[in-house]
Every structure is written in C-alpha cells, then in structure tokens.
Short mmCIF file of C-alpha atoms in Angstrom, two decimals:
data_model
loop_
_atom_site.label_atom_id
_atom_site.label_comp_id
_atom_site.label_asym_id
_atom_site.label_seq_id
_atom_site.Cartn_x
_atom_site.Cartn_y
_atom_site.Cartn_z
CA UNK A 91 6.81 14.02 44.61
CA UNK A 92 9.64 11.76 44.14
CA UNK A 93 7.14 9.04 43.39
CA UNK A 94 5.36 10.85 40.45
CA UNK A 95 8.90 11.43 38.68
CA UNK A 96 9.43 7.58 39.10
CA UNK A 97 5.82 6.46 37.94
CA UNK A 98 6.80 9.36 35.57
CA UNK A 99 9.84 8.18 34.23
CA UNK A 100 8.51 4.42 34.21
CA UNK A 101 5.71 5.48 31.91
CA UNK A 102 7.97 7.37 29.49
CA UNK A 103 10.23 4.37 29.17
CA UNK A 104 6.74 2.01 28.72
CA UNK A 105 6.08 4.54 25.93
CA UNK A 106 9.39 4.50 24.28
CA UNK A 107 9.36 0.75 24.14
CA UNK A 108 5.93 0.77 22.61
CA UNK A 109 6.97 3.12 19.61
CA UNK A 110 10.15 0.80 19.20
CA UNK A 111 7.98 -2.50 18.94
CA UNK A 112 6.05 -0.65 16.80
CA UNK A 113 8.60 0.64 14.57
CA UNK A 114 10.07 -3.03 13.99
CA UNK A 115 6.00 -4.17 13.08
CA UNK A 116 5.75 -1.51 10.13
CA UNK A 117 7.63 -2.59 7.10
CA UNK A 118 9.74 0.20 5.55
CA UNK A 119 11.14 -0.52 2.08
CA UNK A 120 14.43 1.35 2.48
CA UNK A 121 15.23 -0.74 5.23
CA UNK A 122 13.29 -3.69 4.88
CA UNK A 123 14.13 -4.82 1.08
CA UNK A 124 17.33 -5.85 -0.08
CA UNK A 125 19.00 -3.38 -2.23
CA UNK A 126 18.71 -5.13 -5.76
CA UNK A 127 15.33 -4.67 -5.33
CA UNK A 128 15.42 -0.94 -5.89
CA UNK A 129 16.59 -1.36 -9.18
CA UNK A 130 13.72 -3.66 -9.88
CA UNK A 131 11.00 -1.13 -8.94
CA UNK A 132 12.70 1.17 -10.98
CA UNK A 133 12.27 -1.49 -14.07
CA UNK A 134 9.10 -2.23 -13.60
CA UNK A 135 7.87 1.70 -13.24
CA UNK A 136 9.00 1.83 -16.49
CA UNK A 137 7.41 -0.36 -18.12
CA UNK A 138 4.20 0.40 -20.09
CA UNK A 139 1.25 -1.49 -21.91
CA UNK A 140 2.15 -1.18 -25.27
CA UNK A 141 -0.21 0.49 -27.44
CA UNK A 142 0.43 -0.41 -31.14
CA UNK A 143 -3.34 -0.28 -31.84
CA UNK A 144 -4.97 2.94 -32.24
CA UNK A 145 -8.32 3.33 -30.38
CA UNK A 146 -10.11 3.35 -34.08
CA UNK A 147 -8.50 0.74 -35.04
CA UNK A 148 -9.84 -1.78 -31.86
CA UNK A 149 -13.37 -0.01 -32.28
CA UNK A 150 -13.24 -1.04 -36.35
CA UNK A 151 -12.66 -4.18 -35.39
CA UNK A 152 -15.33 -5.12 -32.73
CA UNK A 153 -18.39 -7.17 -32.50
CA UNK A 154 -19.97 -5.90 -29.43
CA UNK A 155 -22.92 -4.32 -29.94
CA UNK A 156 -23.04 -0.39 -28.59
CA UNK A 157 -27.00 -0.31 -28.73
CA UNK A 158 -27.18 -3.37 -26.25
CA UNK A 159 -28.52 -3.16 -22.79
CA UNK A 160 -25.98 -2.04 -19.96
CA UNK A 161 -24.89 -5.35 -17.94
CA UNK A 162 -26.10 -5.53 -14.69
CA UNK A 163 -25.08 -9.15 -12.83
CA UNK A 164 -28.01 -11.21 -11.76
CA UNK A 165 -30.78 -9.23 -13.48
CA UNK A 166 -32.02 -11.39 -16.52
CA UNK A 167 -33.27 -9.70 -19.55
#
C-alpha cells in the first residue's frame, strides 16, 4: 500500500511539472507582452478603412465588365 501512495504521489508531481512546462510553452499576452503594447492594440482596433467613396460612386466609375465569364484559375476560355 505504501508503495502505491509513493508511485502515487511521484505521478502527481510528474503531472504537475508537465502542466508547468506547458504553461511556460503557451504564450499569454497579459503576461507575455510588454505593457506599451496594450495601448497599441487598442490603436490599432480603432482604426478603420476609410470609406470616402460611396459604393455608387466606385461602381460609376469601373471598367470591369459584369456580363463577363466568372474567373476560374487555369481554365482557358
């Protein structure tokens, strides 16, 4: 019996260590970035692409042809 709790206990410990090793592999922004870099992912999530043309106005403008065949790569027409 005593053996069992020792392999027991030896296994547990094996276990532990593995989830610790583990932990330090997986990258974890809140404790893996430096701290100005929070305030950069904040900057960037607010940026946008800037849409000063309205839909219409890109379509009005276009030369593509919206009869034309769908493009499919490597078929030749």
């Amino acid at each position: 019996v005593e053996e069992e709790l020792q392999e027991q206990e030896f296994l547990d410990r094996c276990f532990q260590e593995m989830l610790e090793e583990e932990d330090q592999d997986w990258f974890i922004p809140s404790r893996d970035l430096p701290q100005g870099l929070g305030q950069l992912q904040q900057q960037l999530n607010g940026l946008s692409v800037g849409d000063s043309h309205s839909s219409e106005d890109i379509l009005s403008k276009s030369n593509l042809n919206p009869d034309a065949k769908e493009f499919v790569p490597g078929v030749k027409y």
